[in-house]
Short mmCIF file of C-alpha atoms in Angstrom, two decimals:
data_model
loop_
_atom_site.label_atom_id
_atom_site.label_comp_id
_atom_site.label_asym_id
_atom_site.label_seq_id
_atom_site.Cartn_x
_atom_site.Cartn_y
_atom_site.Cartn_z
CA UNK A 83 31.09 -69.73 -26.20
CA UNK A 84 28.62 -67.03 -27.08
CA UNK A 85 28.44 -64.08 -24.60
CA UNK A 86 25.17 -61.83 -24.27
CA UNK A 87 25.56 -58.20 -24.19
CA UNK A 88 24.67 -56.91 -20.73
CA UNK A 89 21.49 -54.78 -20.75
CA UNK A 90 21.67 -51.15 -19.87
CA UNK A 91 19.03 -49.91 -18.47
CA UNK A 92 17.42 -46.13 -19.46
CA UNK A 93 15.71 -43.92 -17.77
CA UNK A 94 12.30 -42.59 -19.18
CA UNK A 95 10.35 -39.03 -18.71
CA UNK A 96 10.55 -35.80 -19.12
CA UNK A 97 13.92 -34.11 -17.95
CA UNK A 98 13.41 -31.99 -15.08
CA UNK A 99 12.31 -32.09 -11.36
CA UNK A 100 9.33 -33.75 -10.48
CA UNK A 101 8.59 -29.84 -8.12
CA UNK A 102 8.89 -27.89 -11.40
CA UNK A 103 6.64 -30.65 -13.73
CA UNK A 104 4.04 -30.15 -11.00
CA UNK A 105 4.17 -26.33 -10.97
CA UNK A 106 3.74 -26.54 -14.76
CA UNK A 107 0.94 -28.97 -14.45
CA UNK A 108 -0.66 -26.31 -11.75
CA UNK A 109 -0.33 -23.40 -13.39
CA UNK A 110 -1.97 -25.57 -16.69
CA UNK A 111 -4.70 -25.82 -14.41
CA UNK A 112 -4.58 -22.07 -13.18
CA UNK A 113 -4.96 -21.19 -17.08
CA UNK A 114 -7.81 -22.72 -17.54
CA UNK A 115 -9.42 -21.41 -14.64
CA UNK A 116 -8.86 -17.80 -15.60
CA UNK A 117 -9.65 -18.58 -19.53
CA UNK A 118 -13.36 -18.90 -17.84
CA UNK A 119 -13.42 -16.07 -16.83
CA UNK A 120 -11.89 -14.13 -19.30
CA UNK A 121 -14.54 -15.81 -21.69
CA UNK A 122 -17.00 -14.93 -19.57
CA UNK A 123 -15.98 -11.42 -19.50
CA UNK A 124 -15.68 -11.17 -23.70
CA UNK A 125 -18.97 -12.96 -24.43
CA UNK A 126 -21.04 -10.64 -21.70
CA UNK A 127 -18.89 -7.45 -22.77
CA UNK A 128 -19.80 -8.10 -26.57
CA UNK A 129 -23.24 -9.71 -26.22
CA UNK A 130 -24.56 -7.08 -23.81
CA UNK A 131 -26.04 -3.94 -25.76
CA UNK A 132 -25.25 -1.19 -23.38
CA UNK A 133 -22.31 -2.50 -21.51
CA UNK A 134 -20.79 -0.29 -19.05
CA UNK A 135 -18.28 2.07 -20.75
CA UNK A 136 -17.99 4.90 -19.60
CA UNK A 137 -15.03 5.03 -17.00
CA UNK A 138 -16.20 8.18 -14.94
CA UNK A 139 -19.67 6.27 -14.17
CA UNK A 140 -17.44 2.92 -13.78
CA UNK A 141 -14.50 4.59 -11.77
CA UNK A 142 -12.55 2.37 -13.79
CA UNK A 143 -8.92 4.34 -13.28
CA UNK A 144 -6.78 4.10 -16.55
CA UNK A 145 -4.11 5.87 -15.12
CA UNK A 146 -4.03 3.73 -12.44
CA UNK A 147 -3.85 0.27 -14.42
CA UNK A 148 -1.25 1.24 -16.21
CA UNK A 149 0.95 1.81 -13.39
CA UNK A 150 0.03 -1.35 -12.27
CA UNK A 151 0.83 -3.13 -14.90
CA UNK A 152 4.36 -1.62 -15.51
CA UNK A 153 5.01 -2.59 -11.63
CA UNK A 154 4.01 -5.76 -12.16
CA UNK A 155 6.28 -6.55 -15.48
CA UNK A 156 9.33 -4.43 -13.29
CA UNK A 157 8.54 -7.02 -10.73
CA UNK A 158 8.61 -10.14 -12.62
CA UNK A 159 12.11 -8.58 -14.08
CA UNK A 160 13.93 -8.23 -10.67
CA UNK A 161 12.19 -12.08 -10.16
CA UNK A 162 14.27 -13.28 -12.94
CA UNK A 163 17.63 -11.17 -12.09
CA UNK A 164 17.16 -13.00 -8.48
CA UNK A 165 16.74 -16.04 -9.86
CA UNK A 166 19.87 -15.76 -12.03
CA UNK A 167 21.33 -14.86 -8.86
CA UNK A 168 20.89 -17.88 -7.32
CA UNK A 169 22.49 -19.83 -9.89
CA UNK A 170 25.40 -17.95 -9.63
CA UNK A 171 25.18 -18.63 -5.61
CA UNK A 172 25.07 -14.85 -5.44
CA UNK A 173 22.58 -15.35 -2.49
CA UNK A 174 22.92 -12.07 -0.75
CA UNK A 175 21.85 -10.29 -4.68
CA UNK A 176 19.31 -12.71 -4.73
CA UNK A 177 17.30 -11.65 -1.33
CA UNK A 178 17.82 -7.61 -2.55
CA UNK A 179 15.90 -7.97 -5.82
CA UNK A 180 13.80 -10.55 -4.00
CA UNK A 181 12.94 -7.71 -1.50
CA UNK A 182 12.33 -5.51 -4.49
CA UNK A 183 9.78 -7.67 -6.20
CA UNK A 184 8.11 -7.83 -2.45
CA UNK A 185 8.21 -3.41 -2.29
CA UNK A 186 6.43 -3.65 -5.75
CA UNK A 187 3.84 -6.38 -4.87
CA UNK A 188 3.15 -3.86 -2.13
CA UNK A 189 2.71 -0.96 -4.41
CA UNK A 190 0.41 -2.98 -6.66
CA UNK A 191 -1.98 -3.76 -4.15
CA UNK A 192 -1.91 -0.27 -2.34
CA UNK A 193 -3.36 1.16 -6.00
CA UNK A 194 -5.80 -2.16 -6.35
CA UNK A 195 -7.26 -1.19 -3.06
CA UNK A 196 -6.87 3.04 -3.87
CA UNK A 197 -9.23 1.67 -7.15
CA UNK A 198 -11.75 -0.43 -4.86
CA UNK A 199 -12.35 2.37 -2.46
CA UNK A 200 -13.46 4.24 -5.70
CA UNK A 201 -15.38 1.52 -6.25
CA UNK A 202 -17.04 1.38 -2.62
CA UNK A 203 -17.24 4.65 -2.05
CA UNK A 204 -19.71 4.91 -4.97
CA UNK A 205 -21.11 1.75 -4.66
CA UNK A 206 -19.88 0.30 -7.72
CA UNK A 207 -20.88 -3.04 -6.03
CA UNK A 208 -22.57 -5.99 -7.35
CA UNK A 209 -26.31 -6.03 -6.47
CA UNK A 210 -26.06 -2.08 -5.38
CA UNK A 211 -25.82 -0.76 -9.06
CA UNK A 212 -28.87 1.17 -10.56
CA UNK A 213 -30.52 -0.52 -13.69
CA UNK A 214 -33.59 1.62 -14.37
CA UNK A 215 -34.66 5.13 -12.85
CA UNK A 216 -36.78 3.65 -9.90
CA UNK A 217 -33.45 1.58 -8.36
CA UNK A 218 -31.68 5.23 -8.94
CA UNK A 219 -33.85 7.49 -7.30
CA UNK A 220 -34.23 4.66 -4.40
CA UNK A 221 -30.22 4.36 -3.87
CA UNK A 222 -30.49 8.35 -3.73
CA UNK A 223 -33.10 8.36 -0.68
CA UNK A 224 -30.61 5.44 0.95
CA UNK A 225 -27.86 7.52 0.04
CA UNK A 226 -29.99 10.46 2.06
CA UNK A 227 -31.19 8.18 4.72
CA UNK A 228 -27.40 7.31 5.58
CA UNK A 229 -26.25 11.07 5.60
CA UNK A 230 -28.75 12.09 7.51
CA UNK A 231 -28.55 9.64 10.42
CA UNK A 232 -24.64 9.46 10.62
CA UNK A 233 -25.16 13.15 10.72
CA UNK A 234 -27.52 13.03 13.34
CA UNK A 235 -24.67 10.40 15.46
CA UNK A 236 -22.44 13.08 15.33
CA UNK A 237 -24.63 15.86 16.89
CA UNK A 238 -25.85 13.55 19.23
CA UNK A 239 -23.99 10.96 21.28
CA UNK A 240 -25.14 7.76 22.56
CA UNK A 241 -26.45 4.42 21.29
CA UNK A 242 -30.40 5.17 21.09
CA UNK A 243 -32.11 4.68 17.74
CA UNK A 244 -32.68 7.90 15.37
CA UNK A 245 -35.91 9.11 16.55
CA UNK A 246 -34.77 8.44 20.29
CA UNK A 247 -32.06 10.84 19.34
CA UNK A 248 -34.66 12.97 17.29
CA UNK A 249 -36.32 13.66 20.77
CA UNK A 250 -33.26 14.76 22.66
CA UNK A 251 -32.18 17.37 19.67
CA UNK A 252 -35.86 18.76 19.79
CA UNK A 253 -35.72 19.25 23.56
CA UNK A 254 -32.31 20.66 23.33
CA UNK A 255 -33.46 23.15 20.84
CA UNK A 256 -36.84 23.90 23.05
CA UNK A 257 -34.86 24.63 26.09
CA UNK A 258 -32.04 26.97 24.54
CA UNK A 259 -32.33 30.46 25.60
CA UNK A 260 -33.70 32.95 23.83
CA UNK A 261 -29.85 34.88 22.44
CA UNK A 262 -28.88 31.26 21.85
CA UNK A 263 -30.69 30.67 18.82
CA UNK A 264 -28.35 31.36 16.52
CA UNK A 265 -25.50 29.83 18.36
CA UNK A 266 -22.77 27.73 16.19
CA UNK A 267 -24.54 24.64 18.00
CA UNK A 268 -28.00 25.65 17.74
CA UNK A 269 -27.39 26.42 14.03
CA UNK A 270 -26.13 22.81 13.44
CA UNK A 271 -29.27 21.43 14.94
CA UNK A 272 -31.83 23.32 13.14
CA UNK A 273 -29.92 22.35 10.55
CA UNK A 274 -29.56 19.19 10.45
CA UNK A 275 -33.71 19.34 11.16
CA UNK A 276 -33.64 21.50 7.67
CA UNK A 277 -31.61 18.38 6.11
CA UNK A 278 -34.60 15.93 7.47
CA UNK A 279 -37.50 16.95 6.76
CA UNK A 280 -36.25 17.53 2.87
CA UNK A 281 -35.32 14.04 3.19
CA UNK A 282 -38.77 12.86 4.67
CA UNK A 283 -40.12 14.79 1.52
CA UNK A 284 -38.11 13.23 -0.91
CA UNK A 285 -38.64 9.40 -0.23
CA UNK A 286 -42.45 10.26 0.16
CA UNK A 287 -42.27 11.79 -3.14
CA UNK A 288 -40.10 9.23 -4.52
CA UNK A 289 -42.10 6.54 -2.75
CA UNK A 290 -45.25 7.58 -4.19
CA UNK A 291 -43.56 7.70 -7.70
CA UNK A 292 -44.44 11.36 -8.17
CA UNK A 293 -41.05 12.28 -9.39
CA UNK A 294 -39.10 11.69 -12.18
CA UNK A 295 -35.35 10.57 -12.09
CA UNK A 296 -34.88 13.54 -13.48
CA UNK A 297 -36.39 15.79 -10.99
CA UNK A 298 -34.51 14.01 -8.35
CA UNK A 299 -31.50 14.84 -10.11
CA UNK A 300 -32.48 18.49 -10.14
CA UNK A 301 -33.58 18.62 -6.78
CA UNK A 302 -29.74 17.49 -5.31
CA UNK A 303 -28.21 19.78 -8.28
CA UNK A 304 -30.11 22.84 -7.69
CA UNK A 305 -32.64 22.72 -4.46
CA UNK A 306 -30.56 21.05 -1.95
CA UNK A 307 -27.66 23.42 -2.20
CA UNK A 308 -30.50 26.86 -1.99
CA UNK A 309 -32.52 25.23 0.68
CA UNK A 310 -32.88 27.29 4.23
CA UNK A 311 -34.08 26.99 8.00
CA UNK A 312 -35.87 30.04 8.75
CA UNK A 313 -37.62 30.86 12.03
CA UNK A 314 -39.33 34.12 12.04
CA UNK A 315 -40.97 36.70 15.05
CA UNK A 316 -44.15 36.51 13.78
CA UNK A 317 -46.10 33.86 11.74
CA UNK A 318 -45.42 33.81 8.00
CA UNK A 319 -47.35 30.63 7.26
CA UNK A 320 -50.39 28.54 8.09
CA UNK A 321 -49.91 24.31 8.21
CA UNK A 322 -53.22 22.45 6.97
CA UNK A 323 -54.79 22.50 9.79
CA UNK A 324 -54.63 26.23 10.25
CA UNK A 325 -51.80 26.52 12.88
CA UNK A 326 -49.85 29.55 12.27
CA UNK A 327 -46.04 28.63 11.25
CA UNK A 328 -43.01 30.28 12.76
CA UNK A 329 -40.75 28.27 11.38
CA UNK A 330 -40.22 27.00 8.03
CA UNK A 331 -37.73 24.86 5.38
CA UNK A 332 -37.62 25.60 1.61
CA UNK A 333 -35.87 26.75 -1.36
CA UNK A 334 -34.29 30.44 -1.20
CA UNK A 335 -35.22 31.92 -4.32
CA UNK A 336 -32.23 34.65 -4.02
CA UNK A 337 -29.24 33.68 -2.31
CA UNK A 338 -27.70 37.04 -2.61
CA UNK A 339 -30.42 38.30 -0.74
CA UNK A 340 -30.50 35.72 1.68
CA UNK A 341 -27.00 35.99 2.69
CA UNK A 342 -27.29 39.95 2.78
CA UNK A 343 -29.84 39.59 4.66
CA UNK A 344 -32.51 41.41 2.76
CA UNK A 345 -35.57 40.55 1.64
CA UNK A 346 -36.32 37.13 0.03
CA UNK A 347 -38.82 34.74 -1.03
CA UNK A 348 -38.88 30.92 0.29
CA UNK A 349 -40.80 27.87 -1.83
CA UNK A 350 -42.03 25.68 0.66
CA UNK A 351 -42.83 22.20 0.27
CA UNK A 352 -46.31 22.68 -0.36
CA UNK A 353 -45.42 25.09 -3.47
CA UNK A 354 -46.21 28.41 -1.61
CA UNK A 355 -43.40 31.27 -2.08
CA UNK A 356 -43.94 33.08 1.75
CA UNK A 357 -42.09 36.35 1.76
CA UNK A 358 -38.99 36.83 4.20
CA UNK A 359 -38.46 40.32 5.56
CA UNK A 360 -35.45 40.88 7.18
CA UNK A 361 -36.75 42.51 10.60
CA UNK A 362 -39.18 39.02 10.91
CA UNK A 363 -36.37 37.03 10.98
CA UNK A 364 -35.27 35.06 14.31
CA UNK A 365 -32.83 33.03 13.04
CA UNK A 366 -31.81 31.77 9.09
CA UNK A 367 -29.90 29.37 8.49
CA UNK A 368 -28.31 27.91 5.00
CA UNK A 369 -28.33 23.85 5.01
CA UNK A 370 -25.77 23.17 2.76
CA UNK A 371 -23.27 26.66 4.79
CA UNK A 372 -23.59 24.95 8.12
CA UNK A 373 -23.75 20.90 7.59
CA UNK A 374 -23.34 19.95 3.92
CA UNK A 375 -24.69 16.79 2.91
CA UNK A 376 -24.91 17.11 -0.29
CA UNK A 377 -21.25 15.87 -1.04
CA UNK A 378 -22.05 12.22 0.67
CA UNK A 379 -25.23 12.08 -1.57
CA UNK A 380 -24.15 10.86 -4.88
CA UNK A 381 -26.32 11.92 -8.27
CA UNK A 382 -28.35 8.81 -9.28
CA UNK A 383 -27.83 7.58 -12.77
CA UNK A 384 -28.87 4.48 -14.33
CA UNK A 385 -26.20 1.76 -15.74
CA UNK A 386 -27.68 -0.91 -17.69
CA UNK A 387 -25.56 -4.37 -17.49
CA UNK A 388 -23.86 -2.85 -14.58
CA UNK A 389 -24.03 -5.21 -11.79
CA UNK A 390 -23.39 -7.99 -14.34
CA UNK A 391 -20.33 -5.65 -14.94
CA UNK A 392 -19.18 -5.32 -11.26
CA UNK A 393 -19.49 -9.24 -10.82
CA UNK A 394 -17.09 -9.99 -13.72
CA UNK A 395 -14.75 -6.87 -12.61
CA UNK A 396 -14.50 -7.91 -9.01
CA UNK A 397 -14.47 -11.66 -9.69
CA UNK A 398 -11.29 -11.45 -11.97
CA UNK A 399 -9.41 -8.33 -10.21
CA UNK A 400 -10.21 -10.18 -6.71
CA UNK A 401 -8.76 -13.86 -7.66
CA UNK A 402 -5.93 -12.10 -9.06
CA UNK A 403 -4.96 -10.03 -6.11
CA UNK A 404 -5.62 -13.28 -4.06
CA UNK A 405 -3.07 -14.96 -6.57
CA UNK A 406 -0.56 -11.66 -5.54
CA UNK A 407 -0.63 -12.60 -2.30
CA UNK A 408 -0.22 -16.38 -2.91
CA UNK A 409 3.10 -15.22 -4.87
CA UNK A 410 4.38 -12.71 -2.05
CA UNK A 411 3.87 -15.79 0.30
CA UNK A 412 6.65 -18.09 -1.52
CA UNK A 413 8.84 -15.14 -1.68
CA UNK A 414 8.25 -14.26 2.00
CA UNK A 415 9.13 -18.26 2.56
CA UNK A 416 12.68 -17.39 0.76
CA UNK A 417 13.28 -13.94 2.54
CA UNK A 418 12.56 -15.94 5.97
CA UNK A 419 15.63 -18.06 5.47
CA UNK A 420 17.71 -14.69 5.61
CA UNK A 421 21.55 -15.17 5.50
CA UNK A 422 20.76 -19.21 5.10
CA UNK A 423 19.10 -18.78 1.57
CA UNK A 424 21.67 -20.86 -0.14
CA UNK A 425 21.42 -23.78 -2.87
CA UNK A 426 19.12 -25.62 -1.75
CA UNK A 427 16.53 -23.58 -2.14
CA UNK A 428 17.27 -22.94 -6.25
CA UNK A 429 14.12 -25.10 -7.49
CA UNK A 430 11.86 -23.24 -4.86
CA UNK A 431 13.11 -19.86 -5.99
CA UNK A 432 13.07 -20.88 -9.87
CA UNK A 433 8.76 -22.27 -9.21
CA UNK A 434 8.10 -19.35 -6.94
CA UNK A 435 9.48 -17.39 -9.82
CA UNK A 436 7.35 -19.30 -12.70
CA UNK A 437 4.18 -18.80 -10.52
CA UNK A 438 4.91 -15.25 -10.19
CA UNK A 439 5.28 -14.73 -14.31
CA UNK A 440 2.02 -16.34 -14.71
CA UNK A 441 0.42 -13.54 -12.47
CA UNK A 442 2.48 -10.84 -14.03
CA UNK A 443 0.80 -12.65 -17.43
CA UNK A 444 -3.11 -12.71 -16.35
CA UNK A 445 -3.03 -9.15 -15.39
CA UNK A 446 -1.55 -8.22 -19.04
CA UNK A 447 -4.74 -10.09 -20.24
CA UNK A 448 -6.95 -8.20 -17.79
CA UNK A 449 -5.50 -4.96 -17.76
CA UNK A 450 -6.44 -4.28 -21.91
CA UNK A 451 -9.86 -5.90 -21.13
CA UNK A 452 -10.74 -4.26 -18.17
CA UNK A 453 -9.05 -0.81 -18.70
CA UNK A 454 -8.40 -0.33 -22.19
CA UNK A 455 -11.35 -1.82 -24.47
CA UNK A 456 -14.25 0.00 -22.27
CA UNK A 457 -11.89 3.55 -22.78
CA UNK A 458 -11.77 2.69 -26.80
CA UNK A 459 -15.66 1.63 -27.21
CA UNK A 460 -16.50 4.58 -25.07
CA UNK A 461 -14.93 7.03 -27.10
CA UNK A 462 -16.22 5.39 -30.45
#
């Protein structure tokens, strides 16, 4: 009698856990996502004659990226020595560098967000980025238009529109006594009136297209900072319609003089110089020595591509930090389970740990693209 061999059955597919196949399958898909815009990036940075370079125009901070990227390969270090950890059921060495890799996730956000201030601050923003001299000189009189009215919230309190608040600061300055004129507060007012009406000037002028980007650029270089308030005892000037002026704003043309209090010439808007003598003055007053708004106002310049340039920047810096925080969550879920972290939790730690060397792996892709190539082309 013939016996048949029993069958033995065997088990087919790939040899690990069905968590870790899917967390490789993920991050396949996480690849390709990024690769877009990488691409992206590479096509528009090489196809784009003119592409932002320079990294004091782009506030792109070299310095900066490099620390970032050796915190993030330190990070994805102490990530592997917890991991190792764990398979030694050395759980308590495990949630220390865990912890560690958590500090340094901190860090590299705190200088990602140091960098986007930059970024805000001098609106480096897509849609908000000069491309020829008209969008310059017209994010100067914004610029202007914003330093001047938070200015104006500051001397005067209260929720009423600008030129509610304009009224208030003219009676205030009607009804001040006579030996109050040159007061601390008094000063500030007329100053801040100084720091209007040269910006009423300038978007008229820049409205009307009668200036050049790079008289605008001159006028915040060298008038702004040499521009005075002056009321005087007698009248010094007549407006257009013949009323005799008192009180004037225009371009000192000595400030030695001026702040010696000798005699000096002022350029008024018109283009008249009208001679200062010292005994005529009431009150003088220095813009840019009592409220300086100059610093808030930032030069315009032009940067071809640059918006384009902001949209790729922010797109793949912003999905990256957004994948930091995705990683600091699964670690967070492990540091939760505090003195229960234990065995059962390996295969969580060890995909928690693959996603995190994938994020560690983009940025070393971005950080050369974004921070080194623009620094090499620039100085070529």
């Amino acid at each position: 009698m013939s016996h048949t061999p029993a069958k033995t059955s065997v088990k087919m597919g790939i040899p690990i856990s069905r968590a870790k196949l899917g967390m490789w399958l993920f991050l396949g898909t996480e690849i390709m996502f990024f690769t877009a815009f990488i691409g992206t990036y590479i096509v528009c940075f090489f196809g784009s004659p003119g592409w932002p370079t320079d990294t004091h125009q782009t506030h792109i901070n070299i310095a900066a990226g490099g620390i970032n990227t050796f915190v993030l390969i330190l990070s994805s270090y102490f990530v592997v020595v917890a991991h190792e950890a764990m398979g030694l059921r050395n759980f308590a060495r495990a949630r220390q560098f865990l912890i560690y890799t958590m500090v340094l996730a901190f860090v590299f956000l705190g200088i990602k967000s140091y960098e986007y201030n930059g970024k805000f601050t001098h609106n480096i923003l897509p849609g908000k980025i000069a491309e020829n001299d008209f969008q310059a000189m017209n994010n100067t009189v914004k610029a202007m238009q914003s330093a001047v009215d938070g200015q104006l919230d500051l001397l005067v309190a209260g929720s009423e529109k600008p030129h509610e608040k304009l009224v208030v600061l003219n009676k205030e300055l009607s009804d001040a006594k006579t030996g109050d004129s040159d007061s601390p507060r008094n000063r500030q007012l007329r100053a801040w009136l100084g720091w209007n009406e040269e910006f009423a000037r300038l978007r008229t002028e820049v409205s009307a297209n009668k200036l050049s980007l790079k008289q605008v650029q001159d006028r915040l270089e060298v008038d702004f900072p040499k521009t005075v308030v002056v009321d005087t005892k007698t009248s010094v000037l007549k407006a257009a319609d013949g009323r005799d002026l008192t009180h004037i704003t225009g371009t000192v043309d000595n400030l030695e003089a001026f702040k010696a209090k000798q005699a000096y010439k002022v350029k008024v808007p018109t283009g008249e110089e009208v001679s200062i003598a010292p005994d005529n003055v009431a009150s003088a007053t220095l813009l840019a020595g009592v409220i300086d708004l100059g610093h808030q106002i930032h030069h315009p310049f032009v940067m071809p591509y640059g918006n384009l340039f902001a949209s790729c920047y922010f797109l793949m810096t912003g999905f990256h930090a957004i994948h930091v925080l995705v990683g600091m969550t699964l670690f967070a879920v492990l540091l939760m389970q505090g003195r229960g972290l234990n065995e059962k939790w390996a295969d969580f730690m060890e995909n928690a740990g693959l996603y995190w060397h994938f994020v560690d792996l983009v940025w070393i892709f971005l950080f050369p693209l974004l921070y080194i190539l623009p620094g090499l082309m620039s100085a070529a």
